[in-house]
Amino acid sequence: MNNEKLTFTFEDSGETVEFYVLEQTKVNGYSYLLIADSKEGDGECMILKDTSSPKDEDSIFEIVDNDVELEAVRKVFEELLEDVDIEM
């Protein structure tokens, strides 16, 4: 899935935005995506958590905003990517 481009639709506005998936991982049974607006170089990134249930037709991702969870998952992504520093 690395560098795959995904389109996200915001429920409240219907606006669509494209992001590159830089990496994905599982922590405590949840799937997380590290996404960025740029494939290479400096760009804006976010960590998303898949909160959908098995019965959901589409995946539902939410931006991770809990500081403890965000820091833990950020460290995992930095280890996976080795040459990348993620600043939040």
PDB file of N, CA and C in Angstrom:
ATOM      1  N   MET A   1       0.822  -1.187   0.000  1.00  0.00           N
ATOM      2  CA  MET A   1       0.000   0.000   0.000  1.00  0.00           C
ATOM      3  C   MET A   1       0.866   1.251   0.000  1.00  0.00           C
ATOM      4  N   ASN A   2       2.143   1.128   0.194  1.00  0.00           N
ATOM      5  CA  ASN A   2       3.018   2.294   0.250  1.00  0.00           C
ATOM      6  C   ASN A   2       2.910   3.130  -1.017  1.00  0.00           C
ATOM      7  N   ASN A   3       2.782   4.417  -0.843  1.00  0.00           N
ATOM      8  CA  ASN A   3       2.679   5.408  -1.906  1.00  0.00           C
ATOM      9  C   ASN A   3       1.421   5.269  -2.759  1.00  0.00           C
ATOM     10  N   GLU A   4       0.466   4.505  -2.290  1.00  0.00           N
ATOM     11  CA  GLU A   4      -0.820   4.436  -2.959  1.00  0.00           C
ATOM     12  C   GLU A   4      -1.542   5.747  -2.708  1.00  0.00           C
ATOM     13  N   LYS A   5      -2.292   6.182  -3.679  1.00  0.00           N
ATOM     14  CA  LYS A   5      -3.041   7.429  -3.543  1.00  0.00           C
ATOM     15  C   LYS A   5      -4.489   7.085  -3.196  1.00  0.00           C
ATOM     16  N   LEU A   6      -4.984   7.710  -2.147  1.00  0.00           N
ATOM     17  CA  LEU A   6      -6.350   7.473  -1.715  1.00  0.00           C
ATOM     18  C   LEU A   6      -7.133   8.767  -1.743  1.00  0.00           C
ATOM     19  N   THR A   7      -8.415   8.647  -2.002  1.00  0.00           N
ATOM     20  CA  THR A   7      -9.303   9.793  -1.976  1.00  0.00           C
ATOM     21  C   THR A   7     -10.204   9.674  -0.761  1.00  0.00           C
ATOM     22  N   PHE A   8     -10.221  10.725   0.044  1.00  0.00           N
ATOM     23  CA  PHE A   8     -11.058  10.764   1.227  1.00  0.00           C
ATOM     24  C   PHE A   8     -12.170  11.764   1.003  1.00  0.00           C
ATOM     25  N   THR A   9     -13.378  11.407   1.448  1.00  0.00           N
ATOM     26  CA  THR A   9     -14.532  12.294   1.356  1.00  0.00           C
ATOM     27  C   THR A   9     -14.955  12.666   2.767  1.00  0.00           C
ATOM     28  N   PHE A  10     -15.002  13.959   3.026  1.00  0.00           N
ATOM     29  CA  PHE A  10     -15.419  14.439   4.331  1.00  0.00           C
ATOM     30  C   PHE A  10     -16.935  14.407   4.408  1.00  0.00           C
ATOM     31  N   GLU A  11     -17.432  13.733   5.454  1.00  0.00           N
ATOM     32  CA  GLU A  11     -18.867  13.534   5.612  1.00  0.00           C
ATOM     33  C   GLU A  11     -19.654  14.829   5.677  1.00  0.00           C
ATOM     34  N   ASP A  12     -19.143  15.795   6.445  1.00  0.00           N
ATOM     35  CA  ASP A  12     -19.912  17.020   6.681  1.00  0.00           C
ATOM     36  C   ASP A  12     -20.004  17.925   5.459  1.00  0.00           C
ATOM     37  N   SER A  13     -18.942  17.979   4.644  1.00  0.00           N
ATOM     38  CA  SER A  13     -18.944  18.912   3.513  1.00  0.00           C
ATOM     39  C   SER A  13     -19.068  18.225   2.151  1.00  0.00           C
ATOM     40  N   GLY A  14     -18.771  16.925   2.104  1.00  0.00           N
ATOM     41  CA  GLY A  14     -18.781  16.224   0.827  1.00  0.00           C
ATOM     42  C   GLY A  14     -17.528  16.482   0.019  1.00  0.00           C
ATOM     43  N   GLU A  15     -16.616  17.300   0.547  1.00  0.00           N
ATOM     44  CA  GLU A  15     -15.360  17.625  -0.133  1.00  0.00           C
ATOM     45  C   GLU A  15     -14.471  16.384  -0.210  1.00  0.00           C
ATOM     46  N   THR A  16     -13.783  16.229  -1.335  1.00  0.00           N
ATOM     47  CA  THR A  16     -12.848  15.121  -1.489  1.00  0.00           C
ATOM     48  C   THR A  16     -11.424  15.660  -1.561  1.00  0.00           C
ATOM     49  N   VAL A  17     -10.498  14.912  -0.953  1.00  0.00           N
ATOM     50  CA  VAL A  17      -9.090  15.281  -0.913  1.00  0.00           C
ATOM     51  C   VAL A  17      -8.270  14.024  -1.151  1.00  0.00           C
ATOM     52  N   GLU A  18      -7.196  14.159  -1.930  1.00  0.00           N
ATOM     53  CA  GLU A  18      -6.331  13.015  -2.196  1.00  0.00           C
ATOM     54  C   GLU A  18      -5.071  13.088  -1.347  1.00  0.00           C
ATOM     55  N   PHE A  19      -4.664  11.946  -0.817  1.00  0.00           N
ATOM     56  CA  PHE A  19      -3.452  11.825  -0.024  1.00  0.00           C
ATOM     57  C   PHE A  19      -2.690  10.590  -0.471  1.00  0.00           C
ATOM     58  N   TYR A  20      -1.385  10.609  -0.216  1.00  0.00           N
ATOM     59  CA  TYR A  20      -0.549   9.438  -0.447  1.00  0.00           C
ATOM     60  C   TYR A  20      -0.428   8.662   0.852  1.00  0.00           C
ATOM     61  N   VAL A  21      -0.575   7.352   0.775  1.00  0.00           N
ATOM     62  CA  VAL A  21      -0.358   6.499   1.938  1.00  0.00           C
ATOM     63  C   VAL A  21       1.123   6.167   1.967  1.00  0.00           C
ATOM     64  N   LEU A  22       1.806   6.665   3.001  1.00  0.00           N
ATOM     65  CA  LEU A  22       3.238   6.427   3.123  1.00  0.00           C
ATOM     66  C   LEU A  22       3.538   5.111   3.813  1.00  0.00           C
ATOM     67  N   GLU A  23       2.670   4.724   4.751  1.00  0.00           N
ATOM     68  CA  GLU A  23       2.884   3.483   5.492  1.00  0.00           C
ATOM     69  C   GLU A  23       1.600   3.133   6.214  1.00  0.00           C
ATOM     70  N   GLN A  24       1.488   1.869   6.581  1.00  0.00           N
ATOM     71  CA  GLN A  24       0.366   1.424   7.402  1.00  0.00           C
ATOM     72  C   GLN A  24       0.893   0.453   8.438  1.00  0.00           C
ATOM     73  N   THR A  25       0.194   0.370   9.572  1.00  0.00           N
ATOM     74  CA  THR A  25       0.592  -0.540  10.634  1.00  0.00           C
ATOM     75  C   THR A  25      -0.624  -0.884  11.472  1.00  0.00           C
ATOM     76  N   LYS A  26      -0.464  -1.895  12.329  1.00  0.00           N
ATOM     77  CA  LYS A  26      -1.507  -2.262  13.286  1.00  0.00           C
ATOM     78  C   LYS A  26      -0.924  -2.125  14.680  1.00  0.00           C
ATOM     79  N   VAL A  27      -1.683  -1.497  15.562  1.00  0.00           N
ATOM     80  CA  VAL A  27      -1.305  -1.355  16.957  1.00  0.00           C
ATOM     81  C   VAL A  27      -2.541  -1.646  17.801  1.00  0.00           C
ATOM     82  N   ASN A  28      -2.400  -2.567  18.742  1.00  0.00           N
ATOM     83  CA  ASN A  28      -3.519  -2.940  19.624  1.00  0.00           C
ATOM     84  C   ASN A  28      -4.792  -3.302  18.857  1.00  0.00           C
ATOM     85  N   GLY A  29      -4.631  -3.964  17.717  1.00  0.00           N
ATOM     86  CA  GLY A  29      -5.777  -4.421  16.946  1.00  0.00           C
ATOM     87  C   GLY A  29      -6.396  -3.394  16.011  1.00  0.00           C
ATOM     88  N   TYR A  30      -5.879  -2.178  16.008  1.00  0.00           N
ATOM     89  CA  TYR A  30      -6.396  -1.136  15.122  1.00  0.00           C
ATOM     90  C   TYR A  30      -5.418  -0.884  13.980  1.00  0.00           C
ATOM     91  N   SER A  31      -5.946  -0.615  12.798  1.00  0.00           N
ATOM     92  CA  SER A  31      -5.116  -0.259  11.652  1.00  0.00           C
ATOM     93  C   SER A  31      -4.927   1.246  11.612  1.00  0.00           C
ATOM     94  N   TYR A  32      -3.696   1.653  11.320  1.00  0.00           N
ATOM     95  CA  TYR A  32      -3.354   3.068  11.221  1.00  0.00           C
ATOM     96  C   TYR A  32      -2.700   3.326   9.876  1.00  0.00           C
ATOM     97  N   LEU A  33      -2.964   4.491   9.318  1.00  0.00           N
ATOM     98  CA  LEU A  33      -2.329   4.936   8.083  1.00  0.00           C
ATOM     99  C   LEU A  33      -1.559   6.218   8.352  1.00  0.00           C
ATOM    100  N   LEU A  34      -0.359   6.299   7.796  1.00  0.00           N
ATOM    101  CA  LEU A  34       0.385   7.551   7.768  1.00  0.00           C
ATOM    102  C   LEU A  34       0.191   8.095   6.371  1.00  0.00           C
ATOM    103  N   ILE A  35      -0.479   9.236   6.269  1.00  0.00           N
ATOM    104  CA  ILE A  35      -0.780   9.814   4.961  1.00  0.00           C
ATOM    105  C   ILE A  35      -0.132  11.185   4.853  1.00  0.00           C
ATOM    106  N   ALA A  36       0.133  11.604   3.615  1.00  0.00           N
ATOM    107  CA  ALA A  36       0.725  12.920   3.372  1.00  0.00           C
ATOM    108  C   ALA A  36       0.163  13.494   2.087  1.00  0.00           C
ATOM    109  N   ASP A  37       0.244  14.817   1.986  1.00  0.00           N
ATOM    110  CA  ASP A  37      -0.236  15.482   0.778  1.00  0.00           C
ATOM    111  C   ASP A  37       0.818  15.509  -0.316  1.00  0.00           C
ATOM    112  N   SER A  38       2.027  15.024   0.001  1.00  0.00           N
ATOM    113  CA  SER A  38       3.128  14.985  -0.951  1.00  0.00           C
ATOM    114  C   SER A  38       3.787  13.614  -0.893  1.00  0.00           C
ATOM    115  N   LYS A  39       4.159  13.100  -2.044  1.00  0.00           N
ATOM    116  CA  LYS A  39       4.766  11.772  -2.106  1.00  0.00           C
ATOM    117  C   LYS A  39       6.200  11.783  -1.577  1.00  0.00           C
ATOM    118  N   GLU A  40       6.897  12.876  -1.774  1.00  0.00           N
ATOM    119  CA  GLU A  40       8.290  12.979  -1.354  1.00  0.00           C
ATOM    120  C   GLU A  40       8.539  14.353  -0.755  1.00  0.00           C
ATOM    121  N   GLY A  41       9.618  14.459   0.027  1.00  0.00           N
ATOM    122  CA  GLY A  41      10.002  15.743   0.598  1.00  0.00           C
ATOM    123  C   GLY A  41       9.109  16.148   1.749  1.00  0.00           C
ATOM    124  N   ASP A  42       9.242  17.409   2.122  1.00  0.00           N
ATOM    125  CA  ASP A  42       8.431  17.928   3.219  1.00  0.00           C
ATOM    126  C   ASP A  42       6.989  18.088   2.773  1.00  0.00           C
ATOM    127  N   GLY A  43       6.104  17.662   3.620  1.00  0.00           N
ATOM    128  CA  GLY A  43       4.694  17.798   3.329  1.00  0.00           C
ATOM    129  C   GLY A  43       3.904  17.699   4.612  1.00  0.00           C
ATOM    130  N   GLU A  44       2.639  17.970   4.524  1.00  0.00           N
ATOM    131  CA  GLU A  44       1.757  17.840   5.668  1.00  0.00           C
ATOM    132  C   GLU A  44       1.355  16.374   5.787  1.00  0.00           C
ATOM    133  N   CYS A  45       1.440  15.847   7.014  1.00  0.00           N
ATOM    134  CA  CYS A  45       1.036  14.452   7.194  1.00  0.00           C
ATOM    135  C   CYS A  45       0.062  14.337   8.347  1.00  0.00           C
ATOM    136  N   MET A  46      -0.655  13.231   8.354  1.00  0.00           N
ATOM    137  CA  MET A  46      -1.612  12.912   9.408  1.00  0.00           C
ATOM    138  C   MET A  46      -1.551  11.417   9.661  1.00  0.00           C
ATOM    139  N   ILE A  47      -1.934  11.057  10.859  1.00  0.00           N
ATOM    140  CA  ILE A  47      -2.091   9.645  11.180  1.00  0.00           C
ATOM    141  C   ILE A  47      -3.579   9.398  11.355  1.00  0.00           C
ATOM    142  N   LEU A  48      -4.068   8.415  10.620  1.00  0.00           N
ATOM    143  CA  LEU A  48      -5.486   8.072  10.661  1.00  0.00           C
ATOM    144  C   LEU A  48      -5.673   6.700  11.278  1.00  0.00           C
ATOM    145  N   LYS A  49      -6.786   6.527  11.973  1.00  0.00           N
ATOM    146  CA  LYS A  49      -7.130   5.257  12.615  1.00  0.00           C
ATOM    147  C   LYS A  49      -8.395   4.726  11.956  1.00  0.00           C
ATOM    148  N   ASP A  50      -8.369   3.453  11.594  1.00  0.00           N
ATOM    149  CA  ASP A  50      -9.546   2.811  10.999  1.00  0.00           C
ATOM    150  C   ASP A  50     -10.505   2.443  12.125  1.00  0.00           C
ATOM    151  N   THR A  51     -11.624   3.129  12.186  1.00  0.00           N
ATOM    152  CA  THR A  51     -12.609   2.893  13.240  1.00  0.00           C
ATOM    153  C   THR A  51     -13.831   2.132  12.734  1.00  0.00           C
ATOM    154  N   SER A  52     -13.759   1.627  11.516  1.00  0.00           N
ATOM    155  CA  SER A  52     -14.903   0.898  10.950  1.00  0.00           C
ATOM    156  C   SER A  52     -15.028  -0.476  11.597  1.00  0.00           C
ATOM    157  N   SER A  53     -16.216  -0.998  11.542  1.00  0.00           N
ATOM    158  CA  SER A  53     -16.463  -2.346  12.049  1.00  0.00           C
ATOM    159  C   SER A  53     -16.506  -3.303  10.862  1.00  0.00           C
ATOM    160  N   PRO A  54     -16.369  -4.596  11.121  1.00  0.00           N
ATOM    161  CA  PRO A  54     -16.388  -5.565  10.018  1.00  0.00           C
ATOM    162  C   PRO A  54     -17.646  -5.502   9.160  1.00  0.00           C
ATOM    163  N   LYS A  55     -18.754  -5.051   9.724  1.00  0.00           N
ATOM    164  CA  LYS A  55     -20.002  -4.983   8.950  1.00  0.00           C
ATOM    165  C   LYS A  55     -20.098  -3.739   8.066  1.00  0.00           C
ATOM    166  N   ASP A  56     -19.220  -2.747   8.278  1.00  0.00           N
ATOM    167  CA  ASP A  56     -19.244  -1.534   7.463  1.00  0.00           C
ATOM    168  C   ASP A  56     -18.808  -1.836   6.035  1.00  0.00           C
ATOM    169  N   GLU A  57     -19.516  -1.246   5.090  1.00  0.00           N
ATOM    170  CA  GLU A  57     -19.206  -1.445   3.685  1.00  0.00           C
ATOM    171  C   GLU A  57     -17.917  -0.737   3.288  1.00  0.00           C
ATOM    172  N   ASP A  58     -17.716   0.483   3.816  1.00  0.00           N
ATOM    173  CA  ASP A  58     -16.526   1.277   3.536  1.00  0.00           C
ATOM    174  C   ASP A  58     -15.700   1.421   4.805  1.00  0.00           C
ATOM    175  N   SER A  59     -14.424   1.661   4.625  1.00  0.00           N
ATOM    176  CA  SER A  59     -13.569   1.947   5.774  1.00  0.00           C
ATOM    177  C   SER A  59     -13.875   3.344   6.289  1.00  0.00           C
ATOM    178  N   ILE A  60     -13.814   3.499   7.591  1.00  0.00           N
ATOM    179  CA  ILE A  60     -14.039   4.790   8.228  1.00  0.00           C
ATOM    180  C   ILE A  60     -12.765   5.154   8.972  1.00  0.00           C
ATOM    181  N   PHE A  61     -12.144   6.252   8.571  1.00  0.00           N
ATOM    182  CA  PHE A  61     -10.900   6.690   9.188  1.00  0.00           C
ATOM    183  C   PHE A  61     -11.125   7.987   9.936  1.00  0.00           C
ATOM    184  N   GLU A  62     -10.503   8.082  11.100  1.00  0.00           N
ATOM    185  CA  GLU A  62     -10.552   9.303  11.891  1.00  0.00           C
ATOM    186  C   GLU A  62      -9.134   9.761  12.164  1.00  0.00           C
ATOM    187  N   ILE A  63      -8.934  11.067  12.209  1.00  0.00           N
ATOM    188  CA  ILE A  63      -7.630  11.628  12.530  1.00  0.00           C
ATOM    189  C   ILE A  63      -7.331  11.344  13.995  1.00  0.00           C
ATOM    190  N   VAL A  64      -6.146  10.814  14.267  1.00  0.00           N
ATOM    191  CA  VAL A  64      -5.740  10.548  15.647  1.00  0.00           C
ATOM    192  C   VAL A  64      -5.400  11.880  16.304  1.00  0.00           C
ATOM    193  N   ASP A  65      -6.117  12.215  17.382  1.00  0.00           N
ATOM    194  CA  ASP A  65      -5.852  13.478  18.061  1.00  0.00           C
ATOM    195  C   ASP A  65      -5.530  13.301  19.540  1.00  0.00           C
ATOM    196  N   ASN A  66      -5.587  12.075  20.032  1.00  0.00           N
ATOM    197  CA  ASN A  66      -5.181  11.785  21.402  1.00  0.00           C
ATOM    198  C   ASN A  66      -3.657  11.812  21.456  1.00  0.00           C
ATOM    199  N   ASP A  67      -3.089  12.696  22.284  1.00  0.00           N
ATOM    200  CA  ASP A  67      -1.642  12.899  22.303  1.00  0.00           C
ATOM    201  C   ASP A  67      -0.854  11.631  22.622  1.00  0.00           C
ATOM    202  N   VAL A  68      -1.315  10.830  23.561  1.00  0.00           N
ATOM    203  CA  VAL A  68      -0.604   9.604  23.945  1.00  0.00           C
ATOM    204  C   VAL A  68      -0.627   8.593  22.798  1.00  0.00           C
ATOM    205  N   GLU A  69      -1.807   8.397  22.215  1.00  0.00           N
ATOM    206  CA  GLU A  69      -1.955   7.475  21.087  1.00  0.00           C
ATOM    207  C   GLU A  69      -1.140   7.963  19.890  1.00  0.00           C
ATOM    208  N   LEU A  70      -1.202   9.252  19.620  1.00  0.00           N
ATOM    209  CA  LEU A  70      -0.488   9.840  18.489  1.00  0.00           C
ATOM    210  C   LEU A  70       1.017   9.642  18.626  1.00  0.00           C
ATOM    211  N   GLU A  71       1.553   9.887  19.792  1.00  0.00           N
ATOM    212  CA  GLU A  71       2.987   9.731  20.023  1.00  0.00           C
ATOM    213  C   GLU A  71       3.423   8.273  19.869  1.00  0.00           C
ATOM    214  N   ALA A  72       2.636   7.349  20.393  1.00  0.00           N
ATOM    215  CA  ALA A  72       2.974   5.926  20.294  1.00  0.00           C
ATOM    216  C   ALA A  72       2.983   5.455  18.845  1.00  0.00           C
ATOM    217  N   VAL A  73       1.965   5.821  18.091  1.00  0.00           N
ATOM    218  CA  VAL A  73       1.866   5.389  16.693  1.00  0.00           C
ATOM    219  C   VAL A  73       2.914   6.100  15.837  1.00  0.00           C
ATOM    220  N   ARG A  74       3.201   7.361  16.144  1.00  0.00           N
ATOM    221  CA  ARG A  74       4.240   8.103  15.415  1.00  0.00           C
ATOM    222  C   ARG A  74       5.584   7.394  15.536  1.00  0.00           C
ATOM    223  N   LYS A  75       5.909   6.941  16.732  1.00  0.00           N
ATOM    224  CA  LYS A  75       7.176   6.228  16.948  1.00  0.00           C
ATOM    225  C   LYS A  75       7.238   4.942  16.126  1.00  0.00           C
ATOM    226  N   VAL A  76       6.126   4.230  16.046  1.00  0.00           N
ATOM    227  CA  VAL A  76       6.082   3.000  15.237  1.00  0.00           C
ATOM    228  C   VAL A  76       6.346   3.333  13.770  1.00  0.00           C
ATOM    229  N   PHE A  77       5.701   4.365  13.262  1.00  0.00           N
ATOM    230  CA  PHE A  77       5.911   4.754  11.868  1.00  0.00           C
ATOM    231  C   PHE A  77       7.350   5.199  11.615  1.00  0.00           C
ATOM    232  N   GLU A  78       7.945   5.935  12.534  1.00  0.00           N
ATOM    233  CA  GLU A  78       9.334   6.350  12.352  1.00  0.00           C
ATOM    234  C   GLU A  78      10.267   5.151  12.299  1.00  0.00           C
ATOM    235  N   GLU A  79      10.003   4.126  13.114  1.00  0.00           N
ATOM    236  CA  GLU A  79      10.818   2.912  13.075  1.00  0.00           C
ATOM    237  C   GLU A  79      10.633   2.175  11.749  1.00  0.00           C
ATOM    238  N   LEU A  80       9.406   2.114  11.261  1.00  0.00           N
ATOM    239  CA  LEU A  80       9.131   1.424  10.003  1.00  0.00           C
ATOM    240  C   LEU A  80       9.781   2.127   8.813  1.00  0.00           C
ATOM    241  N   LEU A  81       9.797   3.453   8.845  1.00  0.00           N
ATOM    242  CA  LEU A  81      10.303   4.223   7.714  1.00  0.00           C
ATOM    243  C   LEU A  81      11.785   4.565   7.835  1.00  0.00           C
ATOM    244  N   GLU A  82      12.361   4.411   9.003  1.00  0.00           N
ATOM    245  CA  GLU A  82      13.777   4.600   9.298  1.00  0.00           C
ATOM    246  C   GLU A  82      14.328   5.979   8.962  1.00  0.00           C
ATOM    247  N   ASP A  83      14.228   6.443   7.754  1.00  0.00           N
ATOM    248  CA  ASP A  83      14.854   7.710   7.347  1.00  0.00           C
ATOM    249  C   ASP A  83      13.886   8.895   7.396  1.00  0.00           C
ATOM    250  N   VAL A  84      12.802   8.768   8.133  1.00  0.00           N
ATOM    251  CA  VAL A  84      11.790   9.816   8.164  1.00  0.00           C
ATOM    252  C   VAL A  84      11.573  10.285   9.610  1.00  0.00           C
ATOM    253  N   ASP A  85      11.564  11.592   9.795  1.00  0.00           N
ATOM    254  CA  ASP A  85      11.195  12.187  11.075  1.00  0.00           C
ATOM    255  C   ASP A  85       9.817  12.787  10.933  1.00  0.00           C
ATOM    256  N   ILE A  86       8.928  12.396  11.811  1.00  0.00           N
ATOM    257  CA  ILE A  86       7.550  12.885  11.765  1.00  0.00           C
ATOM    258  C   ILE A  86       7.378  13.906  12.882  1.00  0.00           C
ATOM    259  N   GLU A  87       7.074  15.132  12.494  1.00  0.00           N
ATOM    260  CA  GLU A  87       6.831  16.190  13.472  1.00  0.00           C
ATOM    261  C   GLU A  87       5.333  16.446  13.541  1.00  0.00           C
ATOM    262  N   MET A  88       4.837  16.473  14.749  1.00  0.00           N
ATOM    263  CA  MET A  88       3.404  16.697  14.955  1.00  0.00           C
ATOM    264  C   MET A  88       3.179  18.012  15.638  1.00  0.00           C
TER     265      MET A  88
END
